[in-house]
Amino acid sequence: MQVVKNIDEVRAQVREWKTQGLTVGLVPTMGYLHDGHASLIDASRRDNDRTVVSVFVNPMQFGPTEDFESYPRDLERDSKLVEVHGGDIIFNPEPYEMYHEGFSSFVDMTVLTQELCGLSRPVHFRGVCTVVSKLFNIVKPDRAYFGKKDAQQLAVIRHMVDDLNMDIEIIGCPIVRESNGLAMSSRNTYLSDAEKKAALVLSKAVFLGMDMVKNGEKNSSVIIGKMKKLIEAEPLARIDYVKIVDSATMQQIPILNRPVLCAMAVYIGSTRLIDNFFTDEIGGGSHGNINA
Ligand code: PAF
C-alpha cells in the first residue's frame, strides 16, 4: 500500500493497472477513517481488482464558520486501516495540488442541493460536486463508493454522474453503527462523553421512525412529530431538520405511498450530526448494520 501525494503519480499507476485490464474502485474520503469507511473499502475490494482511497479534507465544501481547521486528521492511522482492508493506494494530495492558483471552475447543481443539509450548508454541495468530479477525472475509476449516511450527498453524486454522463458506477453502502446505535462519523471525535450519550437520540429517533413505518404508519408528519419529540427531550440536542423525502429528488413526501428517505441533522452541543433510514431497507426485527 502506498501513499501518493501527486496527481500525475496516481494517474500513472491507474493507467498501468488499466493496461493490464484491471478494474479500479475509488473510495473518496476526508480521512480519519472508521469502520464505515472500512466497509466501503471492503465493498470496493469485492467488486474491483484495485482500490484507491482518497484522503483529502476538501476546503471547498466547508462554509466559513464550519470545522475545516479542526476536522480530525491522522494519515498514519488511516494508512493502517487502508492497509488492513487491502486498499492499494491512498491518494492524499495537498490543497494546492487540487486547487492551484487561479482555480476558478466549479461543478454545481441547481436541484437537490437546495434541500435538507443544503439549507444550512449553502456552499457544501458545490464543494462536494467539484472535488468528486476532480477525483473522478484524476483516478478514472470504474466504480466509486459512498456511504448512505450522507444520503443527500449520494443522491447529488448520482444525479451529477447522470447529468454529466460520467462513465462511473456509483455504489451506496449501508450505514455502519457503533454497538450502541450511534452512526459512525469522523465528527463523533468532537463529542465529549456526555455528548456521546446525548448523540444516541439520533439513532433512537431513527429506530423509532423505522418501527412506526414497520407498524404501518403512513403519515409523515406523525412519524416526524414523534421522532422530533424524542430528540427534543434531550437537553444537549438541537434539531436542524427531520424530514421525509423522495430519496432521489429530496422533495418532501406527506404520505408514505412509496419508498422514501427519512433524514435528520441534529446539533449535539456544537457538533452537527446526521442520520437517516430508507423505508425500503427496513429489515424485519433488527435495526440495520450494528457493528457489535
Ligand atoms: O463524504 C465525504 O467524506 C466527502 O464529502 C467526500 C465525498 C470525500 C468529498 O470530499
Coordinates of N, CA, C and O and ligand atoms in Angstrom, one line a residue, residues 27-31 37 40 54-59 61-62 71 99 121 124-125 127-129 131-132 135 145-147 150 153 157 186-187, ligand 1:
V27 N -12.6 5.0 -3.4 CA -13.4 5.3 -2.1 C -12.9 6.7 -1.7 O -11.9 6.9 -1.1
P28 N -13.8 7.7 -2.1 CA -13.4 9.1 -1.7 C -13.7 9.4 -0.2 O -14.8 9.1 0.3
T29 N -12.7 9.9 0.5 CA -12.9 10.2 2.0 C -12.2 11.5 2.3 O -11.4 12.0 1.6
M30 N -12.6 11.9 3.5 CA -11.8 13.1 4.1 C -10.9 12.6 5.2 O -10.5 13.4 6.1
G31 N -10.7 11.3 5.3 CA -9.8 10.7 6.3 C -10.4 10.6 7.7 O -11.6 10.6 7.8
H37 N -16.0 3.7 6.7 CA -15.1 3.8 5.6 C -14.5 2.4 5.2 O -14.4 2.0 4.0
L40 N -16.6 0.5 3.0 CA -16.6 1.0 1.6 C -15.4 0.4 0.9 O -15.5 -0.1 -0.3
S54 N -9.1 7.9 -1.5 CA -8.6 9.3 -1.4 C -8.8 9.8 0.0 O -9.9 9.6 0.5
V55 N -7.8 10.5 0.5 CA -7.9 11.1 1.8 C -7.6 12.6 1.6 O -6.4 13.0 1.4
F56 N -8.6 13.4 1.6 CA -8.4 14.9 1.3 C -9.5 15.7 2.0 O -10.7 15.5 1.7
V57 N -9.1 16.5 3.0 CA -10.1 17.3 3.7 C -10.3 18.5 2.7 O -9.4 19.4 2.6
N58 N -11.4 18.5 2.1 CA -11.7 19.4 0.9 C -12.2 20.8 1.4 O -13.3 20.9 1.8
P59 N -11.3 21.8 1.4 CA -11.7 23.1 2.0 C -12.9 23.7 1.3 O -13.7 24.4 2.0
Q61 N -15.7 22.4 0.5 CA -17.1 22.0 0.9 C -17.4 22.5 2.4 O -18.5 22.1 2.9
F62 N -16.5 23.3 3.0 CA -16.8 23.8 4.3 C -17.2 25.3 4.2 O -16.5 26.0 3.5
Y71 N -11.2 19.8 11.6 CA -11.5 18.5 11.2 C -10.4 17.5 11.5 O -9.2 17.8 11.2
Y99 N -6.2 22.5 -5.8 CA -6.7 23.8 -6.2 C -5.5 24.7 -6.4 O -5.1 25.4 -5.5
R121 N -26.1 24.5 4.9 CA -24.7 24.4 4.4 C -24.7 24.8 2.9 O -24.5 24.0 2.0
H124 N -21.8 23.8 0.6 CA -21.3 22.4 0.8 C -21.3 21.6 -0.5 O -20.3 21.0 -0.9
F125 N -22.5 21.5 -1.2 CA -22.6 20.5 -2.3 C -21.8 21.0 -3.5 O -21.4 20.1 -4.3
G127 N -18.9 22.3 -3.3 CA -17.6 21.8 -3.0 C -17.5 20.3 -3.2 O -16.5 19.8 -3.7
V128 N -18.5 19.6 -2.8 CA -18.5 18.1 -2.9 C -18.5 17.8 -4.4 O -17.7 17.0 -4.8
C129 N -19.4 18.4 -5.2 CA -19.5 18.0 -6.6 C -18.2 18.3 -7.3 O -17.7 17.6 -8.2
V131 N -15.1 18.6 -6.0 CA -13.9 17.7 -5.7 C -14.2 16.3 -6.1 O -13.2 15.6 -6.6
V132 N -15.4 15.8 -6.1 CA -15.7 14.5 -6.5 C -15.4 14.4 -8.0 O -14.9 13.4 -8.5
L135 N -11.8 14.2 -8.5 CA -11.2 12.8 -8.1 C -11.6 11.8 -9.2 O -10.8 11.0 -9.6
Y145 N -17.5 4.5 -4.3 CA -18.2 4.0 -3.2 C -18.5 5.2 -2.2 O -17.6 5.9 -1.8
F146 N -19.8 5.3 -1.8 CA -20.2 6.4 -0.9 C -21.1 5.8 0.2 O -21.9 4.9 -0.1
G147 N -21.0 6.3 1.4 CA -21.9 5.8 2.5 C -23.3 6.4 2.4 O -23.5 7.5 2.0
D150 N -24.6 9.7 4.4 CA -24.7 11.0 3.6 C -25.6 10.8 2.5 O -25.2 10.8 1.3
Q153 N -25.9 13.5 -0.2 CA -24.6 13.5 -1.0 C -24.7 12.4 -2.0 O -24.3 12.7 -3.2
I157 N -24.6 13.0 -6.0 CA -23.5 12.5 -6.8 C -24.1 11.6 -8.0 O -23.7 11.7 -9.1
S186 N -16.6 10.6 11.4 CA -15.3 11.2 11.9 C -15.6 12.3 12.9 O -14.8 12.6 13.7
R187 N -16.7 12.9 12.7 CA -17.1 14.0 13.6 C -17.5 13.6 15.0 O -17.6 14.4 15.9
Ligands
PAF1 O1 -18.2 12.1 2.3 C1 -17.1 12.7 2.4 O2 -16.2 12.4 3.2 C2 -16.8 13.9 1.4 O3 -17.9 14.7 1.3 C3 -16.2 13.4 0.1 C4 -17.3 12.6 -0.7 C5 -15.0 12.6 0.3 C6 -15.9 14.7 -0.8 O4 -14.9 15.4 -0.1

